[in-house]
Amino acid sequence: MNQFGGESVTYEGIGATKKWERIESYGPKFVENIVQAIARDILCYAMKTLRHCSIVMHIHDELVIEANPRMSLDAVCEQMGRTPPWANGLILDAAGYTSLYYKKD
């Protein structure tokens, strides 16, 4: 039972005090964490498809690639938007831009 009298899920983990304690959670938080984990796996798959590129860094769902100006941005976006075999049916799309230095779009 939680503080509001309803049922809840708890688990042992490191809390706000940086010590092991019982932490309470709820459905939407589990869904958020699952979605973030899947998004990370999709980004890793995209990084593998672009392993021939010079990936400088990644920020959440974004890759920064240092490339020759003649490299096709459309080709990079097509490769990054490929669906992993384990996510058959998932529709992905990627967009990008070129810049001489890193900046947020």
MMTF fields as JSON, N, C-alpha, C and O atoms, coordinates in Angstrom:
{
  "mmtfVersion": "1.0.0",
  "mmtfProducer": "UNKNOWN",
  "numBonds": 419,
  "numAtoms": 420,
  "numGroups": 105,
  "numChains": 1,
  "numModels": 1,
  "chainsPerModel": [1],
  "groupsPerChain": [105],
  "chainIdList": ["A"],
  "bondAtomList": [4, 2, 8, 6, 12, 10, 16, 14, 20, 18, 24, 22, 28, 26, 32, 30, 36, 34, 40, 38, 44, 42, 48, 46, 52, 50, 56, 54, 60, 58, 64, 62, 68, 66, 72, 70, 76, 74, 80, 78, 84, 82, 88, 86, 92, 90, 96, 94, 100, 98, 104, 102, 108, 106, 112, 110, 116, 114, 120, 118, 124, 122, 128, 126, 132, 130, 136, 134, 140, 138, 144, 142, 148, 146, 152, 150, 156, 154, 160, 158, 164, 162, 168, 166, 172, 170, 176, 174, 180, 178, 184, 182, 188, 186, 192, 190, 196, 194, 200, 198, 204, 202, 208, 206, 212, 210, 216, 214, 220, 218, 224, 222, 228, 226, 232, 230, 236, 234, 240, 238, 244, 242, 248, 246, 252, 250, 256, 254, 260, 258, 264, 262, 268, 266, 272, 270, 276, 274, 280, 278, 284, 282, 288, 286, 292, 290, 296, 294, 300, 298, 304, 302, 308, 306, 312, 310, 316, 314, 320, 318, 324, 322, 328, 326, 332, 330, 336, 334, 340, 338, 344, 342, 348, 346, 352, 350, 356, 354, 360, 358, 364, 362, 368, 366, 372, 370, 376, 374, 380, 378, 384, 382, 388, 386, 392, 390, 396, 394, 400, 398, 404, 402, 408, 406, 412, 410, 416, 414],
  "bondOrderList": [1, 1, 1, 1, 1, 1, 1, 1, 1, 1, 1, 1, 1, 1, 1, 1, 1, 1, 1, 1, 1, 1, 1, 1, 1, 1, 1, 1, 1, 1, 1, 1, 1, 1, 1, 1, 1, 1, 1, 1, 1, 1, 1, 1, 1, 1, 1, 1, 1, 1, 1, 1, 1, 1, 1, 1, 1, 1, 1, 1, 1, 1, 1, 1, 1, 1, 1, 1, 1, 1, 1, 1, 1, 1, 1, 1, 1, 1, 1, 1, 1, 1, 1, 1, 1, 1, 1, 1, 1, 1, 1, 1, 1, 1, 1, 1, 1, 1, 1, 1, 1, 1, 1, 1],
  "groupList": [{"groupName": "MET", "atomNameList": ["N", "CA", "C", "O"], "elementList": ["N", "C", "C", "O"], "formalChargeList": [0, 0, 0, 0], "bondAtomList": [1, 0, 2, 1, 3, 2], "bondOrderList": [1, 1, 2], "singleLetterCode": "M", "chemCompType": "L-PEPTIDE LINKING"}, {"groupName": "ASN", "atomNameList": ["N", "CA", "C", "O"], "elementList": ["N", "C", "C", "O"], "formalChargeList": [0, 0, 0, 0], "bondAtomList": [1, 0, 2, 1, 3, 2], "bondOrderList": [1, 1, 2], "singleLetterCode": "N", "chemCompType": "L-PEPTIDE LINKING"}, {"groupName": "GLN", "atomNameList": ["N", "CA", "C", "O"], "elementList": ["N", "C", "C", "O"], "formalChargeList": [0, 0, 0, 0], "bondAtomList": [1, 0, 2, 1, 3, 2], "bondOrderList": [1, 1, 2], "singleLetterCode": "Q", "chemCompType": "L-PEPTIDE LINKING"}, {"groupName": "PHE", "atomNameList": ["N", "CA", "C", "O"], "elementList": ["N", "C", "C", "O"], "formalChargeList": [0, 0, 0, 0], "bondAtomList": [1, 0, 2, 1, 3, 2], "bondOrderList": [1, 1, 2], "singleLetterCode": "F", "chemCompType": "L-PEPTIDE LINKING"}, {"groupName": "GLY", "atomNameList": ["N", "CA", "C", "O"], "elementList": ["N", "C", "C", "O"], "formalChargeList": [0, 0, 0, 0], "bondAtomList": [1, 0, 2, 1, 3, 2], "bondOrderList": [1, 1, 2], "singleLetterCode": "G", "chemCompType": "PEPTIDE LINKING"}, {"groupName": "GLU", "atomNameList": ["N", "CA", "C", "O"], "elementList": ["N", "C", "C", "O"], "formalChargeList": [0, 0, 0, 0], "bondAtomList": [1, 0, 2, 1, 3, 2], "bondOrderList": [1, 1, 2], "singleLetterCode": "E", "chemCompType": "L-PEPTIDE LINKING"}, {"groupName": "SER", "atomNameList": ["N", "CA", "C", "O"], "elementList": ["N", "C", "C", "O"], "formalChargeList": [0, 0, 0, 0], "bondAtomList": [1, 0, 2, 1, 3, 2], "bondOrderList": [1, 1, 2], "singleLetterCode": "S", "chemCompType": "L-PEPTIDE LINKING"}, {"groupName": "VAL", "atomNameList": ["N", "CA", "C", "O"], "elementList": ["N", "C", "C", "O"], "formalChargeList": [0, 0, 0, 0], "bondAtomList": [1, 0, 2, 1, 3, 2], "bondOrderList": [1, 1, 2], "singleLetterCode": "V", "chemCompType": "L-PEPTIDE LINKING"}, {"groupName": "THR", "atomNameList": ["N", "CA", "C", "O"], "elementList": ["N", "C", "C", "O"], "formalChargeList": [0, 0, 0, 0], "bondAtomList": [1, 0, 2, 1, 3, 2], "bondOrderList": [1, 1, 2], "singleLetterCode": "T", "chemCompType": "L-PEPTIDE LINKING"}, {"groupName": "TYR", "atomNameList": ["N", "CA", "C", "O"], "elementList": ["N", "C", "C", "O"], "formalChargeList": [0, 0, 0, 0], "bondAtomList": [1, 0, 2, 1, 3, 2], "bondOrderList": [1, 1, 2], "singleLetterCode": "Y", "chemCompType": "L-PEPTIDE LINKING"}, {"groupName": "ILE", "atomNameList": ["N", "CA", "C", "O"], "elementList": ["N", "C", "C", "O"], "formalChargeList": [0, 0, 0, 0], "bondAtomList": [1, 0, 2, 1, 3, 2], "bondOrderList": [1, 1, 2], "singleLetterCode": "I", "chemCompType": "L-PEPTIDE LINKING"}, {"groupName": "ALA", "atomNameList": ["N", "CA", "C", "O"], "elementList": ["N", "C", "C", "O"], "formalChargeList": [0, 0, 0, 0], "bondAtomList": [1, 0, 2, 1, 3, 2], "bondOrderList": [1, 1, 2], "singleLetterCode": "A", "chemCompType": "L-PEPTIDE LINKING"}, {"groupName": "LYS", "atomNameList": ["N", "CA", "C", "O"], "elementList": ["N", "C", "C", "O"], "formalChargeList": [0, 0, 0, 0], "bondAtomList": [1, 0, 2, 1, 3, 2], "bondOrderList": [1, 1, 2], "singleLetterCode": "K", "chemCompType": "L-PEPTIDE LINKING"}, {"groupName": "TRP", "atomNameList": ["N", "CA", "C", "O"], "elementList": ["N", "C", "C", "O"], "formalChargeList": [0, 0, 0, 0], "bondAtomList": [1, 0, 2, 1, 3, 2], "bondOrderList": [1, 1, 2], "singleLetterCode": "W", "chemCompType": "L-PEPTIDE LINKING"}, {"groupName": "ARG", "atomNameList": ["N", "CA", "C", "O"], "elementList": ["N", "C", "C", "O"], "formalChargeList": [0, 0, 0, 0], "bondAtomList": [1, 0, 2, 1, 3, 2], "bondOrderList": [1, 1, 2], "singleLetterCode": "R", "chemCompType": "L-PEPTIDE LINKING"}, {"groupName": "PRO", "atomNameList": ["N", "CA", "C", "O"], "elementList": ["N", "C", "C", "O"], "formalChargeList": [0, 0, 0, 0], "bondAtomList": [1, 0, 2, 1, 3, 2], "bondOrderList": [1, 1, 2], "singleLetterCode": "P", "chemCompType": "L-PEPTIDE LINKING"}, {"groupName": "ASP", "atomNameList": ["N", "CA", "C", "O"], "elementList": ["N", "C", "C", "O"], "formalChargeList": [0, 0, 0, 0], "bondAtomList": [1, 0, 2, 1, 3, 2], "bondOrderList": [1, 1, 2], "singleLetterCode": "D", "chemCompType": "L-PEPTIDE LINKING"}, {"groupName": "LEU", "atomNameList": ["N", "CA", "C", "O"], "elementList": ["N", "C", "C", "O"], "formalChargeList": [0, 0, 0, 0], "bondAtomList": [1, 0, 2, 1, 3, 2], "bondOrderList": [1, 1, 2], "singleLetterCode": "L", "chemCompType": "L-PEPTIDE LINKING"}, {"groupName": "CYS", "atomNameList": ["N", "CA", "C", "O"], "elementList": ["N", "C", "C", "O"], "formalChargeList": [0, 0, 0, 0], "bondAtomList": [1, 0, 2, 1, 3, 2], "bondOrderList": [1, 1, 2], "singleLetterCode": "C", "chemCompType": "L-PEPTIDE LINKING"}, {"groupName": "HIS", "atomNameList": ["N", "CA", "C", "O"], "elementList": ["N", "C", "C", "O"], "formalChargeList": [0, 0, 0, 0], "bondAtomList": [1, 0, 2, 1, 3, 2], "bondOrderList": [1, 1, 2], "singleLetterCode": "H", "chemCompType": "L-PEPTIDE LINKING"}],
  "groupTypeList": [0, 1, 2, 3, 4, 4, 5, 6, 7, 8, 9, 5, 4, 10, 4, 11, 8, 12, 12, 13, 5, 14, 10, 5, 6, 9, 4, 15, 12, 3, 7, 5, 1, 10, 7, 2, 11, 10, 11, 14, 16, 10, 17, 18, 9, 11, 0, 12, 8, 17, 14, 19, 18, 6, 10, 7, 0, 19, 10, 19, 16, 5, 17, 7, 10, 5, 11, 1, 15, 14, 0, 6, 17, 16, 11, 7, 18, 5, 2, 0, 4, 14, 8, 15, 15, 13, 11, 1, 4, 17, 10, 17, 16, 11, 11, 4, 9, 8, 6, 17, 9, 9, 12, 12, 16],
  "groupIdList": [1, 2, 3, 4, 5, 6, 7, 8, 9, 10, 11, 12, 13, 14, 15, 16, 17, 18, 19, 20, 21, 22, 23, 24, 25, 26, 27, 28, 29, 30, 31, 32, 33, 34, 35, 36, 37, 38, 39, 40, 41, 42, 43, 44, 45, 46, 47, 48, 49, 50, 51, 52, 53, 54, 55, 56, 57, 58, 59, 60, 61, 62, 63, 64, 65, 66, 67, 68, 69, 70, 71, 72, 73, 74, 75, 76, 77, 78, 79, 80, 81, 82, 83, 84, 85, 86, 87, 88, 89, 90, 91, 92, 93, 94, 95, 96, 97, 98, 99, 100, 101, 102, 103, 104, 105],
  "secStructList": [7, 7, 6, 6, 1, 1, 7, 7, 3, 3, 3, 3, 3, 3, 7, 6, 6, 1, 1, 3, 3, 3, 3, 3, 3, 7, 2, 2, 2, 2, 2, 2, 2, 2, 2, 2, 2, 2, 2, 2, 2, 2, 2, 2, 2, 2, 2, 2, 2, 6, 6, 6, 1, 3, 3, 3, 3, 3, 3, 6, 6, 3, 3, 3, 3, 3, 7, 7, 6, 6, 1, 7, 2, 2, 2, 2, 2, 2, 2, 2, 6, 7, 7, 7, 4, 4, 4, 6, 6, 7, 7, 7, 7, 7, 7, 7, 7, 7, 7, 1, 1, 7, 7, 7, 7],
  "xCoordList": [0.839, 0.0, 0.885, 1.9, 0.46, 1.226, 0.625, -0.319, 1.182, 0.733, -0.698, -1.3, -1.25, -2.615, -3.617, -4.797, -3.152, -4.024, -4.22, -4.985, -3.55, -3.663, -2.479, -1.477, -2.62, -1.524, -0.446, -0.747, 0.797, 1.894, 3.005, 3.038, 3.902, 5.059, 6.253, 6.472, 7.012, 8.239, 9.398, 9.208, 10.577, 11.788, 12.937, 12.855, 14.001, 15.188, 16.08, 16.347, 16.539, 17.426, 18.087, 17.848, 18.916, 19.605, 18.706, 18.366, 18.332, 17.388, 18.061, 19.245, 17.298, 17.775, 18.919, 19.73, 18.988, 20.056, 21.315, 22.267, 21.321, 22.452, 22.718, 23.839, 21.657, 21.744, 20.671, 19.673, 20.889, 19.894, 18.649, 18.718, 17.512, 16.226, 15.119, 15.342, 13.936, 12.788, 12.214, 11.89, 12.095, 11.61, 10.253, 10.059, 9.324, 7.978, 7.905, 8.504, 7.177, 7.021, 5.584, 4.746, 5.305, 3.953, 4.03, 5.082, 2.942, 2.893, 3.484, 4.343, 3.054, 3.601, 5.123, 5.771, 5.693, 7.15, 7.82, 8.872, 7.216, 7.75, 7.681, 8.629, 6.568, 6.415, 7.47, 8.092, 7.675, 8.688, 10.071, 10.803, 10.431, 11.736, 11.873, 12.941, 10.809, 10.837, 11.015, 11.804, 10.285, 10.398, 11.812, 12.376, 12.387, 13.749, 14.75, 15.689, 14.562, 15.475, 15.387, 16.412, 14.179, 14.016, 14.623, 15.278, 14.408, 14.986, 16.507, 17.143, 17.091, 18.537, 19.01, 20.03, 18.284, 18.648, 18.553, 19.385, 17.54, 17.399, 18.559, 19.089, 18.954, 20.092, 21.37, 22.171, 21.573, 22.749, 22.752, 23.802, 21.59, 21.492, 21.865, 22.587, 21.368, 21.704, 23.206, 23.8, 23.818, 25.258, 26.031, 27.074, 25.522, 26.174, 26.038, 26.979, 24.875, 24.711, 25.578, 25.897, 25.956, 26.797, 28.232, 28.943, 28.657, 29.991, 31.117, 32.241, 30.828, 31.824, 32.005, 32.949, 31.13, 31.211, 32.013, 32.213, 32.454, 33.174, 32.171, 31.925, 31.593, 30.618, 31.395, 32.197, 31.142, 31.864, 31.197, 31.871, 29.862, 29.115, 27.646, 27.209, 26.912, 25.461, 24.801, 25.319, 23.659, 22.881, 21.464, 20.75, 21.043, 19.722, 19.468, 19.973, 18.701, 18.37, 19.089, 18.66, 20.166, 20.86, 22.309, 22.963, 22.798, 24.195, 24.896, 24.319, 26.141, 26.983, 28.082, 28.844, 28.15, 29.1, 30.013, 29.554, 31.312, 32.262, 32.475, 32.925, 32.153, 32.159, 32.686, 32.732, 33.07, 33.47, 32.234, 31.136, 32.395, 31.233, 30.515, 29.352, 31.19, 30.556, 29.667, 28.925, 29.737, 28.897, 27.432, 27.067, 26.615, 25.19, 24.44, 24.422, 23.828, 23.011, 21.814, 21.427, 21.229, 20.084, 20.47, 19.684, 21.666, 22.122, 22.307, 21.964, 22.845, 23.022, 21.659, 21.466, 20.713, 19.365, 18.676, 17.981, 18.865, 18.259, 18.816, 18.072, 20.125, 20.726, 20.284, 20.01, 20.213, 19.805, 18.345, 17.962, 17.522, 16.103, 15.764, 14.587, 16.769, 16.491, 15.958, 16.434, 14.965, 14.334, 15.15, 15.483, 15.475, 16.19, 15.346, 14.118, 15.988, 15.238, 14.299, 13.244, 14.677, 13.865, 12.653, 11.823, 12.543, 11.411, 10.627, 10.166, 10.481, 9.795, 8.437, 7.637, 8.187, 6.919, 6.983, 6.096, 8.028, 8.178, 8.603, 9.557, 7.909, 8.224, 9.128, 8.743, 10.334, 11.3, 11.59, 11.48, 11.955, 12.35, 13.464, 13.507, 14.355, 15.446, 15.567, 15.301, 15.966, 16.206, 17.562, 18.054, 18.152, 19.452, 19.746, 18.953, 20.881, 21.349, 22.866, 23.482, 23.458, 24.911, 25.295, 24.572, 26.455, 26.96, 28.469, 28.998, 29.155, 30.602, 30.989, 32.147, 30.036, 30.277, 28.987, 27.913, 29.096, 27.916, 26.997, 27.44, 25.716, 24.684, 23.372, 23.191, 22.479, 21.136, 20.339, 20.442, 19.527, 18.704, 17.553, 16.737],
  "yCoordList": [-1.192, 0.0, 1.258, 1.332, 2.234, 3.469, 4.485, 4.181, 5.686, 6.712, 7.181, 7.823, 6.853, 7.255, 6.124, 6.283, 4.971, 3.851, 2.909, 1.95, 3.159, 2.288, 1.336, 1.489, 0.352, -0.582, 0.075, 0.878, -0.275, 0.258, -0.777, -1.748, -0.543, -1.415, -0.743, 0.456, -1.504, -0.978, -1.898, -3.076, -1.346, -2.112, -1.495, -0.347, -2.256, -1.768, -1.064, -1.597, 0.128, 0.872, 2.002, 2.2, 2.735, 3.868, 5.088, 5.502, 5.648, 6.764, 8.117, 8.228, 9.147, 10.53, 10.778, 11.681, 9.984, 10.151, 9.379, 9.325, 8.782, 7.994, 6.746, 6.243, 6.263, 5.039, 4.073, 4.483, 2.78, 1.774, 2.001, 2.178, 1.993, 2.156, 1.572, 1.227, 1.466, 0.984, 2.167, 3.203, 1.995, 3.054, 2.647, 1.512, 3.59, 3.337, 3.808, 4.822, 3.077, 3.46, 3.227, 2.779, 3.538, 3.401, 3.173, 3.38, 2.753, 2.354, 3.326, 2.934, 4.603, 5.533, 5.675, 5.878, 5.572, 5.668, 4.459, 4.59, 3.281, 2.084, 2.236, 1.885, 2.754, 2.95, 3.93, 3.681, 5.026, 6.012, 5.375, 5.594, 4.596, 3.947, 2.92, 2.795, 2.193, 1.201, 1.893, 1.443, 2.989, 3.738, 4.293, 4.228, 4.836, 5.36, 4.251, 4.462, 3.084, 1.964, 1.503, 1.216, 1.428, 1.023, 2.083, 1.743, 3.357, 4.434, 4.348, 4.583, 4.022, 3.864, 2.703, 2.813, 1.601, 0.449, 0.776, 0.33, 1.553, 1.958, 2.874, 2.758, 3.785, 4.66, 3.834, 4.108, 2.836, 1.97, 1.23, 1.073, 0.779, 0.117, 1.095, 0.737, 2.336, 3.351, 3.623, 3.802, 3.656, 3.893, 2.755, 2.981, 1.54, 0.41, 0.522, 0.205, 0.972, 1.11, 2.243, 2.27, 3.174, 4.303, 4.158, 5.154, 2.933, 2.733, 3.171, 3.389, 3.302, 3.797, 5.311, 5.86, 5.979, 7.429, 7.752, 6.898, 8.973, 9.427, 10.045, 11.25, 9.205, 9.688, 10.354, 9.717, 11.643, 12.429, 12.313, 12.196, 12.345, 12.227, 11.96, 12.047, 11.638, 11.516, 12.17, 12.139, 12.756, 13.448, 12.927, 13.266, 12.109, 11.48, 10.746, 9.639, 11.33, 10.654, 11.292, 11.142, 11.993, 12.764, 12.277, 11.994, 12.183, 11.849, 13.058, 13.796, 13.254, 14.276, 13.539, 12.771, 13.785, 13.086, 14.11, 15.101, 13.856, 14.68, 14.014, 12.871, 14.723, 14.091, 15.028, 16.247, 14.429, 15.158, 15.916, 15.361, 17.161, 17.923, 17.255, 17.56, 16.356, 15.674, 14.514, 13.961, 14.139, 13.029, 13.432, 14.561, 12.517, 12.788, 12.743, 11.718, 13.865, 13.92, 12.981, 12.333, 12.905, 12.009, 10.553, 9.79, 10.164, 8.785, 8.497, 7.415, 9.463, 9.291, 9.159, 8.282, 10.023, 9.958, 8.641, 8.071, 8.15, 6.872, 5.737, 4.864, 5.752, 4.689, 4.792, 3.774, 5.995, 6.167, 5.799, 5.396, 5.93, 5.611, 4.156, 3.8, 3.308, 1.883, 1.239, 1.504, 0.395, -0.288, -1.522, -2.326, -1.682, -2.886, -4.135, -4.066, -5.275, -6.506, -6.904, -7.491, -6.588, -6.976, -6.058, -6.314, -4.975, -4.046, -4.012, -2.955, -5.171, -5.275, -4.568, -4.818, -3.686, -2.964, -1.565, -0.749, -1.277, 0.054, 1.019, 0.75, 2.12, 3.104, 4.167, 4.868, 4.276, 5.267, 6.271, 5.961, 7.451, 8.481, 9.281, 9.4, 9.821, 10.633, 11.898, 11.901, 12.953, 14.222, 14.724, 14.31, 15.597, 16.103, 17.444, 17.97, 17.988, 19.244, 19.244, 18.468, 20.097, 20.223, 21.579, 22.567, 21.586, 22.806, 22.681, 21.572, 23.795, 23.752, 23.53, 23.233, 23.671, 23.463, 22.918, 23.022, 22.337, 21.765, 22.869, 23.851, 22.695, 23.606, 22.849, 21.884, 23.266, 22.671, 23.217, 24.394, 22.33, 22.728, 23.585, 24.026],
  "zCoordList": [0.0, 0.0, 0.0, 0.693, -0.8, -0.815, 0.153, 0.882, 0.151, 1.096, 0.853, 1.714, -0.341, -0.666, -0.477, -0.788, 0.035, 0.297, -0.877, -0.773, -1.985, -3.157, -3.25, -2.552, -4.131, -4.334, -5.198, -6.082, -4.933, -5.735, -5.818, -5.063, -6.744, -6.924, -6.268, -6.443, -5.524, -4.937, -5.297, -5.602, -5.256, -5.517, -4.735, -4.299, -4.561, -3.879, -4.886, -5.964, -4.541, -5.419, -4.663, -3.472, -5.37, -4.767, -4.908, -6.016, -3.784, -3.761, -3.795, -4.113, -3.465, -3.51, -2.536, -2.745, -1.479, -0.486, -0.859, -0.081, -2.052, -2.567, -1.724, -1.663, -1.076, -0.278, -0.767, -1.36, -0.508, -0.869, -0.039, 1.177, -0.708, -0.019, -0.885, -2.045, -0.318, -1.071, -1.838, -1.259, -3.146, -4.021, -4.582, -5.016, -4.564, -5.081, -6.532, -6.891, -7.352, -8.747, -9.19, -8.407, -10.462, -10.99, -12.492, -13.096, -13.092, -14.496, -15.491, -16.28, -15.487, -16.476, -16.404, -17.431, -15.221, -15.093, -15.734, -16.359, -15.584, -16.231, -17.755, -18.458, -18.26, -19.706, -20.217, -21.25, -19.515, -19.909, -19.985, -20.951, -18.981, -18.969, -20.089, -20.687, -20.373, -21.46, -22.807, -23.638, -23.026, -24.285, -24.451, -25.543, -23.384, -23.455, -23.764, -24.532, -23.179, -23.434, -24.883, -25.502, -25.429, -26.831, -27.757, -28.741, -27.446, -28.259, -28.248, -29.276, -27.126, -27.033, -27.899, -28.579, -27.88, -28.706, -30.196, -30.986, -30.578, -31.982, -32.381, -33.486, -31.485, -31.778, -31.933, -32.827, -31.084, -31.21, -32.542, -33.164, -32.979, -34.282, -35.395, -36.326, -35.295, -36.3, -36.304, -37.367, -35.131, -35.05, -35.71, -36.324, -35.583, -36.255, -37.769, -38.497, -38.254, -39.706, -40.25, -41.438, -39.382, -39.785, -39.278, -39.14, -39.001, -38.431, -39.363, -38.912, -40.652, -41.6, -41.487, -42.055, -40.776, -40.592, -39.328, -38.464, -39.246, -38.058, -37.089, -37.123, -36.22, -35.239, -34.109, -33.427, -33.927, -32.93, -31.565, -30.542, -31.561, -30.298, -30.618, -31.766, -29.576, -29.718, -28.523, -27.407, -28.778, -27.758, -27.865, -28.809, -26.912, -26.912, -28.227, -28.412, -29.14, -30.399, -31.585, -32.728, -31.317, -32.344, -32.465, -31.461, -33.705, -33.951, -34.543, -35.343, -34.145, -34.741, -35.485, -34.898, -36.787, -37.654, -38.305, -38.872, -38.215, -38.937, -40.292, -40.359, -41.37, -42.688, -43.761, -43.594, -44.836, -46.025, -46.536, -46.535, -46.968, -47.464, -48.643, -48.909, -49.343, -50.471, -50.029, -50.841, -48.749, -48.268, -48.354, -48.028, -48.787, -48.975, -47.64, -46.959, -47.281, -46.067, -46.197, -45.224, -47.383, -47.608, -47.364, -46.802, -47.78, -47.57, -46.081, -45.606, -45.355, -43.9, -43.227, -42.385, -43.593, -43.007, -43.348, -42.508, -44.582, -44.972, -44.124, -43.676, -43.907, -43.098, -41.642, -41.006, -41.115, -39.719, -39.514, -38.416, -40.551, -40.432, -40.695, -40.745, -40.864, -41.088, -39.813, -38.709, -39.999, -38.861, -38.49, -39.36, -37.205, -36.783, -37.054, -37.014, -37.328, -37.601, -36.461, -36.703, -35.223, -34.068, -33.87, -32.998, -34.683, -34.572, -35.875, -36.308, -36.493, -37.779, -37.723, -36.822, -38.694, -38.752, -38.168, -38.416, -37.39, -36.816, -37.92, -38.651, -38.038, -39.069, -38.461, -37.525, -39.006, -38.533, -39.639, -40.825, -39.237, -40.185, -39.519, -38.294, -40.325, -39.794, -40.624, -41.826, -39.975, -40.639, -40.167, -39.117, -40.931, -40.541, -41.166, -41.948, -40.818, -41.388, -41.366, -40.635, -42.152, -42.171, -41.595, -41.721, -40.961, -40.346, -40.22, -40.147, -40.194, -40.012, -38.557, -38.262, -37.65, -36.217, -35.588, -36.181, -34.388, -33.738, -33.252, -32.656, -33.514, -32.999, -32.969, -33.712, -32.135, -32.097, -33.262, -33.606, -33.878, -35.018, -34.544, -35.354]
}
